[in-house]
Amino acid sequence: MNPLSLSYYTVPELSPPEMVTVAAEAGCAHVGLRLLGGQPDGEPMPLLADPALRRDMKRRMADSGVTALDANTARVLPHTDLDAFRPFLEAAAELGARHVLATGDDPDEGRLAARLGRLCDDAADFGLTVQFEFVSWMSVPSVTAAARLVARVGRPNMGIALDALHYDRSGGTPADVAAVPPDFFAYMHLCDAPRDHATDRESLLHTAVKERLFPGEGGIDLAGLLRALPRGLPLALEIPTATLARTMDARSRVARAVAATRRLLAGL
């Protein structure tokens, strides 16, 4: 069975320690850490800014047995000060994360590869991998483009964090995923989404950060995707449901997400 991780966007109303408790109650082995909003000069998230909160988080994880799967997000743009990511990397390592999530938006692929290579080298100093998330409206829009980028970067601690929504909205197919070297994948973000959708950037962004669906409740071929990926990958449940959250509490939503995921896996 694939180990499950609870991502921040699924329960953004919870504090990080509360998120750990809810994840443990639902049977998740891991959580995702929201440390940075993208650019290192932006407003830091509380878990990065507050050492006392990190200490509380570590105690809660130790008591529950839940560990940190990944920390997000480092967005690499042409002007990004890569040195400024080091506090993010240090905090991720302090909290026991295995991976850091990165995105990139730069029309110059060679420059982006070089800068991501530098980020990988810095992450390696902390025992971390960098998992690149392609996004359909950015300069690396598909799993095929992401695989080409990872090969160009050429670092052993870099891979692809495949998000089911971005994969679907990019027009990806299981054959595209199967063509990628299996060791490029360390984990994936699982969700579902409506089959019919608007294609403008604003609508795509809204769905991504506010209104996804639980596995099996939308139109993404999740079974085909999972069969194309290496067996046993950790699945990070990234399922923001802002409308539903008005009437259903975090525990209930996470329980529903876990139950839907287990039904999906049982049918493979």
XYZ file of N, CA and C in Angstrom:
804
model
N 0.844 -1.197 0.000
C 0.000 0.000 0.000
C 0.876 1.243 0.000
N 0.483 2.220 -0.792
C 1.232 3.477 -0.850
C 1.047 4.244 0.457
N 2.124 4.681 1.098
C 1.963 5.531 2.289
C 1.337 6.859 1.903
N 0.521 7.394 2.811
C -0.204 8.631 2.541
C 0.387 9.785 3.345
N 0.378 10.964 2.726
C 0.834 12.186 3.373
C -0.259 13.236 3.250
N -0.470 14.000 4.306
C -1.464 15.072 4.299
C -0.785 16.384 3.949
N -1.208 16.990 2.855
C -0.623 18.247 2.403
C -1.329 19.444 3.039
N -0.587 20.519 3.162
C -1.081 21.749 3.785
C -2.359 22.251 3.137
N -2.422 22.267 1.809
C -3.549 22.887 1.127
C -4.871 22.176 1.394
N -4.823 20.929 1.844
C -6.054 20.208 2.148
C -6.726 20.763 3.387
N -5.927 21.223 4.352
C -6.472 21.701 5.632
C -5.775 23.002 6.048
N -5.846 24.048 5.242
C -5.077 25.263 5.532
C -5.519 25.975 6.802
N -6.710 25.641 7.316
C -7.179 26.300 8.534
C -6.509 25.765 9.799
N -5.812 24.630 9.704
C -5.184 24.029 10.868
C -3.779 24.585 11.093
N -3.384 24.694 12.347
C -1.986 24.978 12.647
C -1.158 23.752 12.288
N 0.157 23.905 12.075
C 0.967 22.726 11.744
C 0.860 21.594 12.760
N 0.927 21.840 14.081
C 0.761 20.712 15.007
C -0.631 20.074 14.933
N -1.678 20.884 14.761
C -3.018 20.319 14.603
C -3.089 19.440 13.364
N -2.421 19.851 12.313
C -2.391 19.064 11.079
C -1.776 17.691 11.322
N -0.721 17.636 12.116
C -0.089 16.353 12.436
C -1.072 15.444 13.160
N -1.789 15.991 14.129
C -2.755 15.190 14.881
C -3.845 14.641 13.977
N -4.385 15.476 13.116
C -5.442 15.037 12.196
C -4.903 13.988 11.225
N -3.692 14.182 10.735
C -3.086 13.188 9.835
C -2.945 11.846 10.522
N -2.463 11.856 11.768
C -2.286 10.606 12.503
C -3.621 9.908 12.717
N -4.645 10.661 13.091
C -5.966 10.073 13.329
C -6.532 9.426 12.068
N -6.207 9.991 10.910
C -6.729 9.473 9.642
C -5.900 8.331 9.072
N -4.758 8.037 9.685
C -3.920 6.948 9.201
C -2.868 7.363 8.202
N -2.565 8.662 8.139
C -1.492 9.129 7.255
C -0.144 8.934 7.944
N 0.845 8.525 7.179
C 2.185 8.330 7.722
C 2.985 9.618 7.756
N 2.620 10.593 6.900
C 3.434 11.787 6.719
C 2.557 13.037 6.650
N 3.213 14.182 6.749
C 2.588 15.469 6.441
C 3.530 16.251 5.533
N 2.973 17.232 4.855
C 3.763 18.191 4.105
C 3.891 19.469 4.908
N 5.033 20.126 4.795
C 5.328 21.332 5.566
C 5.221 22.559 4.670
N 4.409 23.500 5.057
C 4.294 24.769 4.317
C 5.242 25.769 4.975
N 6.411 25.953 4.392
C 7.432 26.822 4.958
C 7.611 28.130 4.195
N 7.333 28.105 2.898
C 7.642 29.259 2.057
C 6.590 29.355 0.969
N 6.210 30.584 0.651
C 5.196 30.796 -0.358
C 5.708 30.802 -1.784
N 7.006 30.654 -1.984
C 7.570 30.654 -3.332
C 8.895 31.378 -3.372
N 8.844 32.699 -3.294
C 10.071 33.483 -3.348
C 10.645 33.687 -1.937
N 11.964 33.574 -1.775
C 12.539 33.665 -0.434
C 12.444 35.042 0.195
N 12.171 36.092 -0.610
C 12.052 37.426 -0.038
C 10.605 37.773 0.291
N 9.698 36.791 0.144
C 8.303 37.026 0.467
C 8.032 36.842 1.948
N 6.777 36.995 2.319
C 6.378 36.836 3.713
C 6.576 35.380 4.137
N 7.379 35.129 5.179
C 7.606 33.737 5.578
C 6.367 33.139 6.231
N 6.172 31.858 6.048
C 5.099 31.155 6.723
C 5.448 31.009 8.197
N 4.445 30.881 9.070
C 4.725 30.812 10.513
C 5.714 29.725 10.896
N 5.671 28.582 10.238
C 6.552 27.481 10.617
C 8.011 27.798 10.326
N 8.266 28.641 9.345
C 9.636 29.066 9.060
C 10.060 30.202 9.987
N 9.134 31.073 10.332
C 9.483 32.280 11.092
C 9.577 32.045 12.597
N 8.951 30.977 13.102
C 8.781 30.823 14.545
C 9.476 29.557 15.066
N 10.647 29.677 15.693
C 11.344 28.492 16.229
C 10.521 27.744 17.267
N 9.727 28.451 18.077
C 8.909 27.775 19.078
C 7.855 26.887 18.420
N 7.284 27.352 17.320
C 6.307 26.541 16.593
C 6.977 25.301 16.005
N 8.194 25.450 15.520
C 8.911 24.272 15.003
C 9.186 23.261 16.121
N 9.534 23.748 17.301
C 9.754 22.819 18.412
C 8.470 22.073 18.762
N 7.356 22.788 18.774
C 6.066 22.154 19.043
C 5.741 21.138 17.955
N 6.036 21.497 16.725
C 5.792 20.595 15.599
C 6.612 19.310 15.743
N 7.862 19.439 16.102
C 8.719 18.258 16.257
C 8.222 17.369 17.387
N 7.768 17.969 18.483
C 7.218 17.167 19.579
C 5.964 16.424 19.129
N 5.104 17.115 18.409
C 3.852 16.483 17.964
C 4.149 15.334 17.000
N 5.108 15.512 16.100
C 5.465 14.438 15.178
C 6.077 13.259 15.924
N 6.946 13.536 16.889
C 7.568 12.460 17.651
C 6.524 11.682 18.436
N 5.554 12.374 19.018
C 4.528 11.711 19.820
C 3.588 10.870 18.970
N 3.332 11.318 17.742
C 2.346 10.650 16.878
C 2.954 9.605 15.958
N 4.261 9.699 15.713
C 4.893 8.818 14.741
C 4.777 9.298 13.309
N 4.122 10.441 13.100
C 4.004 11.032 11.761
C 5.293 11.772 11.438
N 5.775 11.622 10.210
C 7.002 12.296 9.793
C 6.705 13.258 8.646
N 7.667 14.127 8.374
C 7.514 15.113 7.302
C 7.996 14.512 5.987
N 7.140 14.494 4.994
C 7.522 13.995 3.677
C 8.247 15.066 2.877
N 7.661 16.267 2.814
C 8.238 17.313 1.973
C 7.979 18.680 2.593
N 8.690 19.664 2.067
C 8.506 21.060 2.459
C 8.356 21.882 1.189
N 7.440 22.845 1.208
C 7.217 23.641 0.014
C 7.186 25.123 0.363
N 7.366 25.969 -0.625
C 7.723 25.744 -2.021
C 8.835 26.715 -2.383
N 9.823 26.234 -3.118
C 10.892 27.094 -3.630
C 10.632 27.342 -5.114
N 10.267 28.557 -5.455
C 10.019 28.896 -6.861
C 11.252 29.598 -7.420
N 11.796 29.040 -8.489
C 13.022 29.570 -9.084
C 12.658 30.381 -10.324
N 12.886 31.677 -10.232
C 12.662 32.620 -11.324
C 14.005 33.210 -11.754
N 14.067 33.904 -12.878
C 15.359 34.440 -13.327
C 16.047 35.340 -12.315
N 15.272 36.045 -11.483
C 15.861 37.005 -10.551
C 16.025 36.448 -9.137
N 15.639 35.198 -8.895
C 15.610 34.664 -7.537
C 17.006 34.634 -6.909
N 17.099 35.101 -5.676
C 18.336 35.024 -4.900
C 18.415 33.624 -4.284
N 19.198 32.751 -4.876
C 19.258 31.365 -4.417
C 19.835 31.246 -3.017
N 20.744 32.129 -2.636
C 21.311 32.083 -1.287
C 20.223 32.247 -0.228
N 19.187 32.978 -0.557
C 18.141 33.266 0.417
C 17.256 32.055 0.707
N 17.409 30.972 -0.056
C 16.657 29.753 0.230
C 17.254 28.956 1.391
N 18.450 29.286 1.841
C 19.094 28.437 2.841
C 18.306 28.331 4.154
N 17.705 29.399 4.680
C 16.883 29.206 5.885
C 15.718 28.238 5.661
N 15.130 28.273 4.482
C 14.075 27.326 4.119
C 14.599 25.896 4.146
N 15.753 25.682 3.537
C 16.342 24.352 3.521
C 16.712 23.887 4.930
N 17.259 24.798 5.702
C 17.657 24.452 7.069
C 16.442 24.057 7.908
N 15.353 24.811 7.789
C 14.148 24.488 8.557
C 13.539 23.167 8.095
N 13.555 22.918 6.786
C 13.039 21.648 6.279
C 13.812 20.474 6.874
N 15.125 20.603 6.901
C 15.955 19.539 7.465
C 15.726 19.404 8.969
N 15.609 20.523 9.670
C 15.365 20.490 11.113
C 14.101 19.707 11.441
N 13.082 19.851 10.593
C 11.800 19.186 10.815
C 11.754 17.774 10.238
N 12.867 17.320 9.671
C 12.958 15.939 9.213
C 12.392 15.654 7.853
N 12.153 16.709 7.034
C 11.627 16.473 5.685
C 12.633 15.700 4.845
N 12.122 14.925 3.913
C 12.975 14.200 2.980
C 13.231 15.005 1.708
N 12.221 15.761 1.312
C 12.255 16.441 0.019
C 11.833 17.889 0.196
N 12.285 18.749 -0.727
C 11.712 20.078 -0.860
C 11.093 20.178 -2.246
N 9.954 20.816 -2.299
C 9.228 20.993 -3.545
C 9.688 22.284 -4.206
N 9.949 22.219 -5.500
C 10.369 23.396 -6.250
C 9.535 23.523 -7.514
N 9.305 24.756 -7.917
C 8.750 25.051 -9.228
C 9.718 25.998 -9.923
N 9.517 26.185 -11.205
C 10.382 27.093 -11.946
C 9.635 27.717 -13.100
N 9.912 28.985 -13.343
C 9.265 29.689 -14.452
C 10.302 30.604 -15.083
N 10.906 30.109 -16.149
C 11.978 30.837 -16.824
C 12.000 30.356 -18.263
N 11.828 31.251 -19.243
C 11.824 30.819 -20.642
C 13.170 30.289 -21.116
N 14.241 30.590 -20.394
C 15.573 30.104 -20.747
C 15.835 28.807 -19.984
N 15.631 27.679 -20.655
C 15.744 26.388 -19.974
C 17.149 26.139 -19.436
N 18.165 26.567 -20.170
C 19.529 26.384 -19.706
C 19.793 27.132 -18.414
N 19.310 28.354 -18.339
C 19.486 29.143 -17.110
C 18.717 28.508 -15.956
N 17.481 28.066 -16.223
C 16.694 27.428 -15.176
C 17.379 26.159 -14.685
N 17.922 25.365 -15.605
C 18.608 24.131 -15.211
C 19.814 24.428 -14.341
N 20.570 25.445 -14.705
C 21.755 25.799 -13.920
C 21.362 26.256 -12.521
N 20.308 27.024 -12.421
C 19.884 27.530 -11.117
C 19.278 26.422 -10.266
N 18.556 25.529 -10.891
C 18.045 24.387 -10.144
C 19.179 23.467 -9.687
N 20.201 23.344 -10.512
C 21.366 22.568 -10.104
C 22.003 23.141 -8.862
N 22.090 24.458 -8.803
C 22.630 25.120 -7.613
C 21.727 24.847 -6.400
N 20.411 24.915 -6.585
C 19.494 24.620 -5.488
C 19.665 23.178 -5.007
N 19.836 22.258 -5.941
C 20.070 20.861 -5.568
C 21.350 20.711 -4.743
N 22.406 21.392 -5.160
C 23.670 21.310 -4.419
C 23.495 21.850 -3.003
N 22.774 22.964 -2.865
C 22.533 23.515 -1.537
C 21.658 22.575 -0.711
N 20.641 21.975 -1.332
C 19.774 21.033 -0.619
C 20.551 19.809 -0.152
N 21.499 19.365 -0.971
C 22.297 18.198 -0.604
C 23.097 18.444 0.670
N 23.466 19.692 0.914
C 24.179 20.020 2.155
C 23.335 19.689 3.383
N 22.019 19.660 3.223
C 21.110 19.375 4.333
C 20.489 17.977 4.225
N 20.990 17.162 3.313
C 20.459 15.819 3.146
C 19.090 15.769 2.494
N 18.760 16.777 1.688
C 17.449 16.894 1.071
C 17.512 16.647 -0.430
N 16.414 16.164 -0.983
C 16.259 16.137 -2.429
C 15.383 17.303 -2.851
N 15.463 17.653 -4.132
C 14.607 18.675 -4.734
C 13.674 17.968 -5.710
N 12.390 18.076 -5.480
C 11.400 17.471 -6.364
C 10.685 18.581 -7.124
N 10.812 18.555 -8.450
C 10.320 19.635 -9.303
C 8.876 19.365 -9.699
N 8.012 20.356 -9.460
C 6.609 20.255 -9.829
C 6.353 21.067 -11.102
N 6.039 20.375 -12.181
C 5.664 21.086 -13.406
C 4.238 21.614 -13.248
N 3.985 22.757 -13.884
C 2.689 23.431 -13.795
C 2.308 23.875 -15.202
N 1.090 23.594 -15.584
C 0.710 23.752 -16.990
C 0.819 25.180 -17.488
N 0.716 26.175 -16.605
C 0.787 27.569 -17.067
C 2.171 28.185 -16.879
N 3.162 27.397 -16.503
C 4.521 27.903 -16.359
C 5.396 27.390 -17.498
N 6.673 27.714 -17.446
C 7.558 27.421 -18.569
C 7.906 25.940 -18.687
N 7.690 25.176 -17.635
C 7.871 23.711 -17.687
C 6.484 23.124 -17.460
N 5.719 22.873 -18.551
C 4.283 22.647 -18.404
C 3.832 21.193 -18.348
N 4.750 20.229 -18.492
C 4.322 18.842 -18.630
C 5.343 17.900 -18.025
N 4.930 16.648 -17.841
C 5.856 15.649 -17.298
C 7.002 15.396 -18.268
N 6.741 15.468 -19.553
C 7.805 15.267 -20.543
C 8.841 16.383 -20.452
N 8.375 17.628 -20.350
C 9.301 18.754 -20.206
C 10.057 18.690 -18.887
N 9.373 18.263 -17.827
C 10.029 18.151 -16.526
C 11.112 17.082 -16.549
N 10.853 15.960 -17.211
C 11.854 14.898 -17.299
C 13.079 15.372 -18.074
N 12.849 16.138 -19.138
C 13.977 16.687 -19.890
C 14.796 17.632 -19.013
N 14.109 18.437 -18.208
C 14.796 19.373 -17.329
C 15.612 18.638 -16.263
N 15.021 17.632 -15.641
C 15.741 16.880 -14.606
C 16.987 16.227 -15.195
N 16.860 15.664 -16.396
C 18.029 15.061 -17.046
C 19.095 16.116 -17.327
N 18.672 17.300 -17.711
C 19.634 18.366 -18.003
C 20.326 18.853 -16.734
N 19.584 18.946 -15.627
C 20.196 19.358 -14.360
C 21.236 18.339 -13.919
N 20.920 17.058 -14.043
C 21.904 16.013 -13.824
C 22.390 15.859 -12.388
N 21.506 16.091 -11.417
C 21.875 15.919 -10.015
C 21.165 14.677 -9.467
N 21.849 13.879 -8.669
C 21.209 12.660 -8.149
C 20.101 12.935 -7.152
N 20.059 14.132 -6.602
C 19.016 14.453 -5.613
C 17.910 15.315 -6.214
N 17.674 15.189 -7.523
C 16.565 15.906 -8.150
C 15.627 14.928 -8.829
N 14.335 15.188 -8.689
C 13.333 14.363 -9.345
C 12.101 15.184 -9.673
N 10.996 14.489 -9.915
C 9.744 15.114 -10.322
C 8.681 14.817 -9.274
N 8.036 15.854 -8.772
C 6.840 15.701 -7.950
C 5.641 15.872 -8.877
N 5.045 14.774 -9.259
C 3.932 14.819 -10.205
C 2.639 15.124 -9.461
N 1.999 16.202 -9.827
C 0.705 16.586 -9.272
C -0.370 16.135 -10.257
N -1.328 15.349 -9.766
C -2.329 14.774 -10.662
C -3.115 15.841 -11.404
N -3.397 16.969 -10.755
C -4.144 18.027 -11.430
C -3.326 18.639 -12.552
N -2.077 19.000 -12.269
C -1.247 19.624 -13.299
C -0.964 18.648 -14.444
N -0.788 17.384 -14.109
C -0.617 16.345 -15.137
C -1.829 16.318 -16.064
N -3.019 16.304 -15.487
C -4.224 16.233 -16.301
C -4.406 17.494 -17.131
N -4.219 18.660 -16.506
C -4.451 19.908 -17.233
C -3.388 20.153 -18.301
N -2.253 19.484 -18.212
C -1.234 19.612 -19.258
C -1.506 18.686 -20.441
N -2.540 17.855 -20.351
C -2.819 16.891 -21.403
C -1.980 15.635 -21.310
N -1.414 15.374 -20.141
C -0.552 14.214 -19.967
C -1.312 12.901 -20.086
N -0.578 11.854 -20.436
C -1.144 10.514 -20.560
C -0.301 9.536 -19.757
N -0.868 8.375 -19.396
C -0.053 7.359 -18.731
C 1.185 6.975 -19.535
N 1.078 7.000 -20.852
C 2.243 6.673 -21.684
C 3.357 7.698 -21.491
N 2.995 8.954 -21.342
C 4.006 9.989 -21.073
C 4.737 9.700 -19.763
N 3.995 9.294 -18.749
C 4.590 9.006 -17.440
C 5.460 7.760 -17.512
N 4.969 6.742 -18.195
C 5.719 5.492 -18.304
C 7.039 5.681 -19.044
N 7.134 6.723 -19.877
C 8.365 6.975 -20.629
C 9.453 7.648 -19.796
N 9.099 8.101 -18.605
C 10.058 8.779 -17.725
C 10.806 7.734 -16.895
N 12.113 7.871 -16.696
C 12.825 6.923 -15.837
C 12.147 6.815 -14.477
N 11.855 5.603 -14.011
C 11.102 5.450 -12.755
C 11.759 6.119 -11.566
N 13.094 6.164 -11.547
C 13.752 6.742 -10.379
C 13.667 8.270 -10.351
N 13.047 8.886 -11.351
C 12.792 10.327 -11.300
C 11.662 10.657 -10.325
N 10.852 9.676 -9.929
C 9.677 9.934 -9.097
C 9.928 9.491 -7.659
N 9.738 10.421 -6.702
C 9.869 10.094 -5.286
C 8.516 10.059 -4.577
N 7.576 10.861 -5.036
C 6.210 10.865 -4.507
C 5.347 11.636 -5.493
N 4.041 11.638 -5.269
C 3.149 12.403 -6.131
C 2.064 13.061 -5.293
N 1.457 14.113 -5.862
C 0.315 14.773 -5.244
C -0.955 14.204 -5.860
N -1.834 13.707 -5.012
C -3.050 13.047 -5.473
C -4.267 13.918 -5.223
N -5.120 14.004 -6.231
C -6.415 14.666 -6.130
C -7.206 14.263 -7.356
N -8.419 14.747 -7.459
C -9.206 14.614 -8.676
C -9.708 16.005 -9.044
N -10.339 16.116 -10.200
C -10.846 17.411 -10.663
C -11.880 17.167 -11.750
N -12.762 18.140 -12.001
C -13.771 17.953 -13.046
C -13.141 17.709 -14.413
N -13.820 16.889 -15.208
C -13.324 16.627 -16.571
C -13.406 17.892 -17.419
N -14.526 18.576 -17.370
C -14.693 19.805 -18.147
C -14.190 20.983 -17.319
N -13.405 21.854 -17.951
C -12.814 22.955 -17.195
C -12.413 24.083 -18.136
N -12.377 25.286 -17.575
C -11.857 26.433 -18.308
C -10.339 26.314 -18.408
N -9.770 26.903 -19.458
C -8.329 26.766 -19.695
C -7.552 28.057 -19.483
N -8.220 29.142 -19.065
C -7.471 30.366 -18.793
C -6.709 30.215 -17.481
N -5.622 30.974 -17.361
C -4.732 30.836 -16.213
C -5.450 31.077 -14.893
N -6.304 32.085 -14.842
C -6.992 32.418 -13.593
C -7.864 31.255 -13.123
N -8.578 30.625 -14.046
C -9.439 29.498 -13.676
C -8.614 28.290 -13.253
N -7.525 28.029 -13.968
C -6.661 26.907 -13.602
C -6.068 27.111 -12.218
N -5.637 28.324 -11.928
C -5.050 28.633 -10.631
C -6.092 28.501 -9.521
N -7.300 28.959 -9.769
C -8.355 28.862 -8.761
C -8.629 27.406 -8.391
N -8.758 26.558 -9.397
C -8.987 25.142 -9.118
C -7.824 24.551 -8.335
N -6.607 24.893 -8.738
C -5.420 24.305 -8.120
C -5.324 24.615 -6.638
N -5.645 25.837 -6.243
C -5.421 26.240 -4.850
C -6.703 26.280 -4.017
N -7.886 26.119 -4.655
C -9.134 26.245 -3.903
C -10.106 25.091 -4.060
N -10.232 24.529 -5.257
C -11.379 23.661 -5.513
C -10.995 22.392 -6.291
N -10.322 21.473 -5.624
C -10.082 20.158 -6.200
C -11.148 19.185 -5.701
N -11.088 17.958 -6.177
C -12.045 16.928 -5.770
C -11.312 15.749 -5.153
N -12.046 14.950 -4.374
C -11.467 13.750 -3.806
C -11.318 12.678 -4.882
N -10.343 11.785 -4.734
C -10.125 10.747 -5.751
C -11.410 9.976 -6.057
N -11.660 9.804 -7.353
C -12.840 9.083 -7.789
C -14.066 9.950 -7.986
N -13.992 11.229 -7.625
C -15.147 12.115 -7.740
C -15.055 13.056 -8.938
N -14.002 12.919 -9.750
C -13.819 13.778 -10.910
C -13.535 12.975 -12.162
N -12.850 13.610 -13.111
C -12.642 12.992 -14.407
C -11.221 12.605 -14.735
N -10.279 12.728 -13.777
C -8.890 12.361 -14.057
C -8.745 10.839 -14.021
N -8.012 10.293 -14.966
C -7.745 8.847 -15.000
C -6.653 8.531 -13.978
N -7.039 8.523 -12.714
C -6.066 8.296 -11.653
C -5.558 6.860 -11.651
N -6.414 5.916 -11.972
C -5.975 4.525 -12.001
C -4.908 4.330 -13.071
N -5.131 4.880 -14.251
C -4.132 4.764 -15.309
C -2.835 5.440 -14.938
N -2.932 6.600 -14.286
C -1.739 7.317 -13.854
C -0.955 6.496 -12.829
N -1.637 5.970 -11.832
C -0.949 5.207 -10.789
C -0.318 3.935 -11.338
N -0.950 3.316 -12.306
C -0.360 2.109 -12.901
C 0.907 2.430 -13.677
N 1.012 3.666 -14.177
C 2.197 4.061 -14.948
C 3.359 4.464 -14.057
N 3.080 4.789 -12.804
C 4.110 5.225 -11.866
C 4.722 4.022 -11.146
N 5.898 4.184 -10.563
C 6.467 3.095 -9.769
C 5.525 2.709 -8.628
N 5.492 1.428 -8.304
C 4.621 0.944 -7.243
C 5.093 1.457 -5.876
N 4.117 1.711 -5.019
C 4.428 2.047 -3.640
C 4.847 3.475 -3.382
N 4.711 4.376 -4.363
C 5.086 5.774 -4.139
C 4.246 6.388 -3.019
N 4.839 7.200 -2.151
C 4.020 7.981 -1.229
C 3.069 8.890 -2.006
N 1.850 8.999 -1.499
C 0.831 9.827 -2.133
C 0.495 10.977 -1.195
N 0.812 12.193 -1.616
C 0.508 13.381 -0.833
C -0.885 13.861 -1.216
N -1.801 13.841 -0.272
C -3.181 14.229 -0.537
C -3.272 15.751 -0.533
N -3.273 16.317 -1.724
C -3.356 17.771 -1.880
C -4.705 18.085 -2.498
N -5.692 18.314 -1.622
C -7.080 18.395 -2.070
C -7.760 19.594 -1.402
N -7.427 20.812 -1.817
C -8.143 21.964 -1.280
C -9.598 21.952 -1.748
N -10.499 22.166 -0.810
C -11.942 22.166 -1.104
C -12.570 23.326 -0.333
N -12.320 24.536 -0.796
C -12.710 25.728 -0.044
C -14.213 25.809 0.175
N -14.998 25.452 -0.833
C -16.456 25.520 -0.666
C -16.931 24.488 0.343
N -16.468 23.263 0.224
C -16.869 22.205 1.154
C -16.436 22.531 2.576
N -15.294 23.186 2.716
C -14.770 23.495 4.050
C -15.681 24.426 4.840
N -16.610 25.088 4.178
C -17.554 25.945 4.900
C -18.541 25.130 5.724
N -18.741 23.871 5.329
C -19.747 23.048 6.010
C -19.190 21.738 6.553
N -17.943 21.402 6.248
C -17.351 20.156 6.724
C -16.012 20.459 7.369
N -15.791 19.958 8.582
C -14.564 20.289 9.294
C -13.370 19.528 8.728
N -12.189 19.919 9.185
C -10.954 19.371 8.637
C -10.856 17.866 8.834
N -11.186 17.379 10.041
C -11.088 15.939 10.298
C -11.960 15.141 9.329
N -13.158 15.622 9.112
C -14.084 14.900 8.223
C -13.593 14.921 6.787
N -13.042 16.046 6.348
C -12.539 16.125 4.977
C -11.338 15.205 4.781
N -10.446 15.171 5.761
C -9.277 14.299 5.643
C -9.709 12.836 5.662
N -10.645 12.487 6.534
C -11.141 11.108 6.560
C -11.753 10.725 5.211
N -12.480 11.653 4.612
C -13.080 11.391 3.290
C -12.009 11.230 2.223
N -10.971 12.056 2.287
C -9.879 11.955 1.316
C -9.147 10.625 1.440
N -8.890 10.207 2.671
C -8.182 8.942 2.886
C -9.032 7.765 2.432
N -10.322 7.770 2.770
C -11.200 6.683 2.358
C -11.286 6.592 0.839
N -11.402 7.734 0.170
C -11.477 7.735 -1.295
C -10.178 7.214 -1.905
N -9.053 7.580 -1.312
C -7.760 7.119 -1.821
C -7.622 5.614 -1.650
N -8.046 5.098 -0.524
C -7.939 3.652 -0.297
C -8.852 2.873 -1.232
N -10.013 3.418 -1.547
C -10.873 2.765 -2.542
C -10.189 2.736 -3.902
N -9.577 3.841 -4.270
C -8.852 3.901 -5.551
C -7.743 2.857 -5.604
N -6.958 2.786 -4.551
C -5.832 1.850 -4.537
C -6.296 0.403 -4.533
N -7.402 0.140 -3.851
C -7.919 -1.225 -3.795
C -8.390 -1.714 -5.169
N -8.753 -0.786 -6.046
C -9.240 -1.148 -7.365
C -8.168 -1.308 -8.414
N -6.918 -1.061 -8.075
C -5.846 -1.141 -9.074
C -5.509 -2.595 -9.390
